[in-house]
PDB file of C-alpha atoms in Angstrom:
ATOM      1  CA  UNK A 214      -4.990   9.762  -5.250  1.00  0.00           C
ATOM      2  CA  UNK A 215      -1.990  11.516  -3.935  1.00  0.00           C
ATOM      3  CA  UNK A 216       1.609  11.152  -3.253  1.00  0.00           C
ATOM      4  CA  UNK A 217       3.125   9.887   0.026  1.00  0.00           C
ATOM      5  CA  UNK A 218       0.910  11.587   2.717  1.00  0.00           C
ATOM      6  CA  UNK A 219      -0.265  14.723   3.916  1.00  0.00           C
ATOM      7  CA  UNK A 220       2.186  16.909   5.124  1.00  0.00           C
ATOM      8  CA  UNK A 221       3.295  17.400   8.643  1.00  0.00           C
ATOM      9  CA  UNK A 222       1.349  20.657   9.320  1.00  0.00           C
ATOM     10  CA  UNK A 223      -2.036  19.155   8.754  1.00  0.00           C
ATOM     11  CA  UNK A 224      -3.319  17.467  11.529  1.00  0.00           C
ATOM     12  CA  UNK A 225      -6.640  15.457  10.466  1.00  0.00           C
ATOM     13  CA  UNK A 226      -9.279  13.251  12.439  1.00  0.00           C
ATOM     14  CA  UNK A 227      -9.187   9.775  11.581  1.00  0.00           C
ATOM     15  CA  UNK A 228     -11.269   7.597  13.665  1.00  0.00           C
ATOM     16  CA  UNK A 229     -12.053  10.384  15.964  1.00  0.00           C
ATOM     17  CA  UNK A 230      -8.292  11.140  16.771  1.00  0.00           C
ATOM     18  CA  UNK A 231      -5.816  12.928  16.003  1.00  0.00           C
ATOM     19  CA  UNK A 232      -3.686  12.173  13.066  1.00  0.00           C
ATOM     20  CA  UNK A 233      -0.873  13.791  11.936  1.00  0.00           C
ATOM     21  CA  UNK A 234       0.325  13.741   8.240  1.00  0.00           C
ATOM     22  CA  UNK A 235       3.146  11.817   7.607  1.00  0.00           C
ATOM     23  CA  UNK A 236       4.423  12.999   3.878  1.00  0.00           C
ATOM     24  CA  UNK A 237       7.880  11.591   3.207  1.00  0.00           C
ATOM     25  CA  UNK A 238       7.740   9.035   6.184  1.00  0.00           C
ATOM     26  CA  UNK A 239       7.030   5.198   5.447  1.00  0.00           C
ATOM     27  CA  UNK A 240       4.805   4.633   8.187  1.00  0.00           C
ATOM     28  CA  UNK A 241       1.028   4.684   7.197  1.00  0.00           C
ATOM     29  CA  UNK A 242       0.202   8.284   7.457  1.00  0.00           C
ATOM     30  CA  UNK A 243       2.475   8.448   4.915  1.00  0.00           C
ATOM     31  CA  UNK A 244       2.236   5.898   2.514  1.00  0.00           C
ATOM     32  CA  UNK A 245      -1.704   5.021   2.615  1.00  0.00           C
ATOM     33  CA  UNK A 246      -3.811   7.138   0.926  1.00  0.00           C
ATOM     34  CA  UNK A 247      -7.213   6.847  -0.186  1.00  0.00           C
ATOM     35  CA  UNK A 248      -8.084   6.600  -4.348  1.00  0.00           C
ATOM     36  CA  UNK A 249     -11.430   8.783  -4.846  1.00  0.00           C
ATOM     37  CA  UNK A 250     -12.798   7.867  -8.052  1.00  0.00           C
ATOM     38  CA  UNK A 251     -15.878   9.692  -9.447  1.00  0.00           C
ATOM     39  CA  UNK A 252     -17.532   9.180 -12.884  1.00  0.00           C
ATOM     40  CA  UNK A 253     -21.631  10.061 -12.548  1.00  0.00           C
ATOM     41  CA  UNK A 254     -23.829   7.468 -14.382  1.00  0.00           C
ATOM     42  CA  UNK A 255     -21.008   4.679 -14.346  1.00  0.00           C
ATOM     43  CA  UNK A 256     -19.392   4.363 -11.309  1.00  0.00           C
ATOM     44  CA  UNK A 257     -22.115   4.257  -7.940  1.00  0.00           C
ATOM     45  CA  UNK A 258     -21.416   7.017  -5.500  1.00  0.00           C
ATOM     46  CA  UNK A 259     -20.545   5.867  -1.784  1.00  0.00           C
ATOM     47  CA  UNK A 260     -19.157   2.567  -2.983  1.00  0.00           C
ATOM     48  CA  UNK A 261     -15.850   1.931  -0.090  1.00  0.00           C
ATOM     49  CA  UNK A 262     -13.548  -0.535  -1.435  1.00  0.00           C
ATOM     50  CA  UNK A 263     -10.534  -1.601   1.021  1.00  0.00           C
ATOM     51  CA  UNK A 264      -8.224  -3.487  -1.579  1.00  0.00           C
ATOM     52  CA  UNK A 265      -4.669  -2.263  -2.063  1.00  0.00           C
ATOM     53  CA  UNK A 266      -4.063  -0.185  -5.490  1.00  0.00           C
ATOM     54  CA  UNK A 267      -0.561   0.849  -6.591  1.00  0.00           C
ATOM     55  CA  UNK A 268       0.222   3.520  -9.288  1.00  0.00           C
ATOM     56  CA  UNK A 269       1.403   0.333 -11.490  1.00  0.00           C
ATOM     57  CA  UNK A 270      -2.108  -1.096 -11.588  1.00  0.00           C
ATOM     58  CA  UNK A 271      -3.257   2.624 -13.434  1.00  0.00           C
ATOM     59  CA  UNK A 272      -2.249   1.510 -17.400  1.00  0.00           C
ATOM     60  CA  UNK A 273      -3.889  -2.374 -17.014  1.00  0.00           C
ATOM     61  CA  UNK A 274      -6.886  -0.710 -15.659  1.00  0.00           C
ATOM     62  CA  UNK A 275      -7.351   2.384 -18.065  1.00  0.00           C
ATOM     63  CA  UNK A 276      -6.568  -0.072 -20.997  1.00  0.00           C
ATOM     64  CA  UNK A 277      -9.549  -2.189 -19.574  1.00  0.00           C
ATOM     65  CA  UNK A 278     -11.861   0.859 -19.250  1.00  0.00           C
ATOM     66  CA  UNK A 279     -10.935   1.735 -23.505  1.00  0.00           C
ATOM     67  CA  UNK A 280     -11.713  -2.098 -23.526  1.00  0.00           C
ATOM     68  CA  UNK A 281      -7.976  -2.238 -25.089  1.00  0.00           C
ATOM     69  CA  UNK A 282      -5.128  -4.583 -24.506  1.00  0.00           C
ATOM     70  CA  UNK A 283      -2.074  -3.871 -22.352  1.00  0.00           C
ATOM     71  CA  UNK A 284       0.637  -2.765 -24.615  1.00  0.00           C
ATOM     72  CA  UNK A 285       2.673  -5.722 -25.670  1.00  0.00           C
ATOM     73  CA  UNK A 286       6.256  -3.573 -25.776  1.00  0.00           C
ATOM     74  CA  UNK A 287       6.633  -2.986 -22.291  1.00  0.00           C
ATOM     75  CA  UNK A 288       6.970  -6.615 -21.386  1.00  0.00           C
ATOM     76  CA  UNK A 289       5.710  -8.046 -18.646  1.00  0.00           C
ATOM     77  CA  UNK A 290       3.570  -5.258 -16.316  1.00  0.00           C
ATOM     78  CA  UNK A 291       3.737  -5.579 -12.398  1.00  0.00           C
ATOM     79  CA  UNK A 292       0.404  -3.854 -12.060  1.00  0.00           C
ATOM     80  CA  UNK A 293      -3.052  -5.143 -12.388  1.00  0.00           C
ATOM     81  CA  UNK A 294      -6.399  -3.738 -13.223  1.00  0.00           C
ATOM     82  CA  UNK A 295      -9.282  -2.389 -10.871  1.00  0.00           C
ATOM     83  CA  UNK A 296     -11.681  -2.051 -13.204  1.00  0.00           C
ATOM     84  CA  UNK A 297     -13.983  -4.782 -11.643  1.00  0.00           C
ATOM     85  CA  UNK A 298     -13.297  -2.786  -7.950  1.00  0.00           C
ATOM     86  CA  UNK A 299     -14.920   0.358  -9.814  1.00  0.00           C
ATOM     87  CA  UNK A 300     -17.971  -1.570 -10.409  1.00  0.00           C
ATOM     88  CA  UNK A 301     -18.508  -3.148  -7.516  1.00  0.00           C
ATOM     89  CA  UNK A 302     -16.572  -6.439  -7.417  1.00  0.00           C
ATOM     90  CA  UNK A 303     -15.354  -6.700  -3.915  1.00  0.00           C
ATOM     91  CA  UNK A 304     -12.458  -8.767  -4.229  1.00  0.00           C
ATOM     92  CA  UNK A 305      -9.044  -8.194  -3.960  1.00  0.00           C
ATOM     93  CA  UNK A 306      -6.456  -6.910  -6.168  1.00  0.00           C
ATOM     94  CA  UNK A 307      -3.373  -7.309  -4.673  1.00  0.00           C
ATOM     95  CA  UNK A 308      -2.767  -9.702  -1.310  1.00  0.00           C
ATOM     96  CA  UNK A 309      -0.085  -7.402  -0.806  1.00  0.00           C
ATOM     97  CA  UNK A 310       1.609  -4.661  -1.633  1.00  0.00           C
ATOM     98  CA  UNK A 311       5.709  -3.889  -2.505  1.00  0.00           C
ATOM     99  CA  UNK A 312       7.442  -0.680  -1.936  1.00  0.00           C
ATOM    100  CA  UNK A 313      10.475   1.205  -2.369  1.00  0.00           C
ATOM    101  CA  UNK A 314      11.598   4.127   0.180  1.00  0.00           C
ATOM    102  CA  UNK A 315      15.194   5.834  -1.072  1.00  0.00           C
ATOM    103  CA  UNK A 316      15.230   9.344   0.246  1.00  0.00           C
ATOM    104  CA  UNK A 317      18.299  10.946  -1.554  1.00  0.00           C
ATOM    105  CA  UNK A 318      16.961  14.036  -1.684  1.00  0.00           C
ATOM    106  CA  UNK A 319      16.364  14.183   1.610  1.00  0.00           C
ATOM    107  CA  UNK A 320      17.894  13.550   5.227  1.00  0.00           C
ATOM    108  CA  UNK A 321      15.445  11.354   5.918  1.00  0.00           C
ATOM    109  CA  UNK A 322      17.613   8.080   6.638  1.00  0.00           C
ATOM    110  CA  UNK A 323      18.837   5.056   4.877  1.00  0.00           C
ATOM    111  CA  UNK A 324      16.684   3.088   1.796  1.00  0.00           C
ATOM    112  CA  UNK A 325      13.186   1.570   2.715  1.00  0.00           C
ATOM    113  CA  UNK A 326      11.543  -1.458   1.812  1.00  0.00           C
ATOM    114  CA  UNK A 327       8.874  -3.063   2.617  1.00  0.00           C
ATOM    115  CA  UNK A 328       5.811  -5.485   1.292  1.00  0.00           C
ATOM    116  CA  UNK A 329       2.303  -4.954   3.534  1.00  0.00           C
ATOM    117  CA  UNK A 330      -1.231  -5.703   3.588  1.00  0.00           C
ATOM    118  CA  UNK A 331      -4.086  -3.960   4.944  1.00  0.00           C
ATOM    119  CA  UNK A 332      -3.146  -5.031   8.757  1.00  0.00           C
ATOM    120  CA  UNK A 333       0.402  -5.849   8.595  1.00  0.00           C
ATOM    121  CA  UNK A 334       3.931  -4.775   7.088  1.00  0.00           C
ATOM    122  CA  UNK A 335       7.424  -6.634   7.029  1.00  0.00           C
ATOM    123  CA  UNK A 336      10.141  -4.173   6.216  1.00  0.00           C
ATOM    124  CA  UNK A 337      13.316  -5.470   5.227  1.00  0.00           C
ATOM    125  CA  UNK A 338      15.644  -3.211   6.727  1.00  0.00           C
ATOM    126  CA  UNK A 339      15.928  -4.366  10.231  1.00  0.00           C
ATOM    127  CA  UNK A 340      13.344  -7.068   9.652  1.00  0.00           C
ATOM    128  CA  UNK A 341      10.586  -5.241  11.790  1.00  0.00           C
ATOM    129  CA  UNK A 342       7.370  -6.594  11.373  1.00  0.00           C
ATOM    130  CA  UNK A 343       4.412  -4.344  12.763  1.00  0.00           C
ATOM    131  CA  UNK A 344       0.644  -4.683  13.351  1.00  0.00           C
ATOM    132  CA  UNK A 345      -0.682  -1.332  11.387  1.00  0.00           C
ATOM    133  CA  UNK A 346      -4.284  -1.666  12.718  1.00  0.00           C
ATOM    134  CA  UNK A 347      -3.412  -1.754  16.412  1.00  0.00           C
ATOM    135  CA  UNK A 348       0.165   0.089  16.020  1.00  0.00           C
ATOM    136  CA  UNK A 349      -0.400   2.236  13.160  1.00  0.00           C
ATOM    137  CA  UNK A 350       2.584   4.603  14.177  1.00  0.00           C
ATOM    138  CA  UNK A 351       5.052   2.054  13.877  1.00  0.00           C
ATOM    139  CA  UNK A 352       6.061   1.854  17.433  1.00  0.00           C
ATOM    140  CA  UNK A 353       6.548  -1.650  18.570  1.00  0.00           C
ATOM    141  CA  UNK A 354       7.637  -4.253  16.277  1.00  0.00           C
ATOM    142  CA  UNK A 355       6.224  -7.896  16.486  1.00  0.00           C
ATOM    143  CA  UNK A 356       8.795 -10.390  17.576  1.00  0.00           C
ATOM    144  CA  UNK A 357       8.237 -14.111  15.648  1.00  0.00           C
ATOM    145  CA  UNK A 358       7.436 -15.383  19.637  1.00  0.00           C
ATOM    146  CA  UNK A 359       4.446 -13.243  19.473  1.00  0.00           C
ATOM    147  CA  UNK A 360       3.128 -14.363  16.280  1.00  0.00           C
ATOM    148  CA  UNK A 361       0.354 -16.747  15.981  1.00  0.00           C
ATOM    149  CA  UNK A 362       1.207 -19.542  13.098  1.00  0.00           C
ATOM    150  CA  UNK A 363      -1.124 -17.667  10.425  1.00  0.00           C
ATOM    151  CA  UNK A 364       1.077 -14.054  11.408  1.00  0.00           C
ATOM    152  CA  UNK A 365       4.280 -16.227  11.290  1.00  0.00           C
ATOM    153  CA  UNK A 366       3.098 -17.467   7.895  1.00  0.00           C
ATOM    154  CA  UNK A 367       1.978 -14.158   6.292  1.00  0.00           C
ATOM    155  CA  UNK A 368       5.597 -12.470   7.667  1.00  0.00           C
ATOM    156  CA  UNK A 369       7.377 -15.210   5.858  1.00  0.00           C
ATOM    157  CA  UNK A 370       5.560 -14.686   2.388  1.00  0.00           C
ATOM    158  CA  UNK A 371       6.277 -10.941   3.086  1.00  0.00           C
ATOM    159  CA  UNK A 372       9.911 -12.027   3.299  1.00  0.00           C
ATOM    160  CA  UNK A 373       9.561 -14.252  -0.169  1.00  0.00           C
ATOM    161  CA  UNK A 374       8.351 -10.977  -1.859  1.00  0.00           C
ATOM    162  CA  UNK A 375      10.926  -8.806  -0.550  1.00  0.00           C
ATOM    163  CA  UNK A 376      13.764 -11.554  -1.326  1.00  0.00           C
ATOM    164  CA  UNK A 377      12.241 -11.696  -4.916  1.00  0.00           C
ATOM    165  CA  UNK A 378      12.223  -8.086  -5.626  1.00  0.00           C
ATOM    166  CA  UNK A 379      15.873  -7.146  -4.869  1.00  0.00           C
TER     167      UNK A 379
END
């Protein structure tokens, strides 16, 4: 696991391209990183898992793996355990994924946020809406005229997440 990218220096091959690190940017090379989890004779090696993990989901899923409960004080958690993912259950923990950009200790513009999937993000600031597969700099944002009813759909429940979590 990391934090926010790989720096701008390091230039890796991803897909046989190029691809520049994007630490402190919210496009992808910046926010998506893998989660490398080894633990010999429990967890099988080589397992690839594409589901969405925040740093919230970390406490619900070590509790699980001490087979304790979530402490009760904190009130109501917003993450939510992987155990079953480290096992082999393919499913999916998250449908999507909320975050929070505010770079005031850096010039690196205004406050960021946006809710994603694996293939598409909805920020709210400016309402762009990109295709992170097929645009995964960011480039071109999807107008609601090029949507097909299923994108239009999935940008709207984007929207009802960000709305919820202001």
């Amino acid at each position: 696991m990391g934090d926010n990218g790989t720096d701008h220096q390091i230039t890796s091959i991803f897909n046989g391209l190029p691809y520049e690190g994007g630490k402190a940017y919210t496009e992808e090379a910046g926010v998506h990183l893998p989660l490398i989890v080894k633990w010999p004779g429990y967890i099988k090696e080589g397992v690839v898992n594409n589901s969405l993990v925040n740093l919230t989901d970390f406490l619900p899923t070590l509790a699980n793996l001490a087979k304790m409960d979530t402490p009760q004080n904190y009130g109501q958690l917003d993450g939510v355990s992987f155990y079953p993912q480290l096992f082999g259950a393919n499913d999916t923990v998250h449908p999507w994924s909320f975050c929070h950009f505010e770079p005031a200790l850096s010039n690196l513009g205004v406050v960021k946020r946006w809710a994603q999937n694996n293939n598409y993000k909805l920020y709210d600031y400016r309402s762009n809406f990109y295709d992170i597969i097929n645009d995964r700099f960011e480039t071109t944002p999807l107008t609601d005229g090029q949507l097909t009813p299923v994108q239009l759909a999935l940008k709207n429940s984007f929207k009802q997440v960000l709305d919820s979590l202001k």
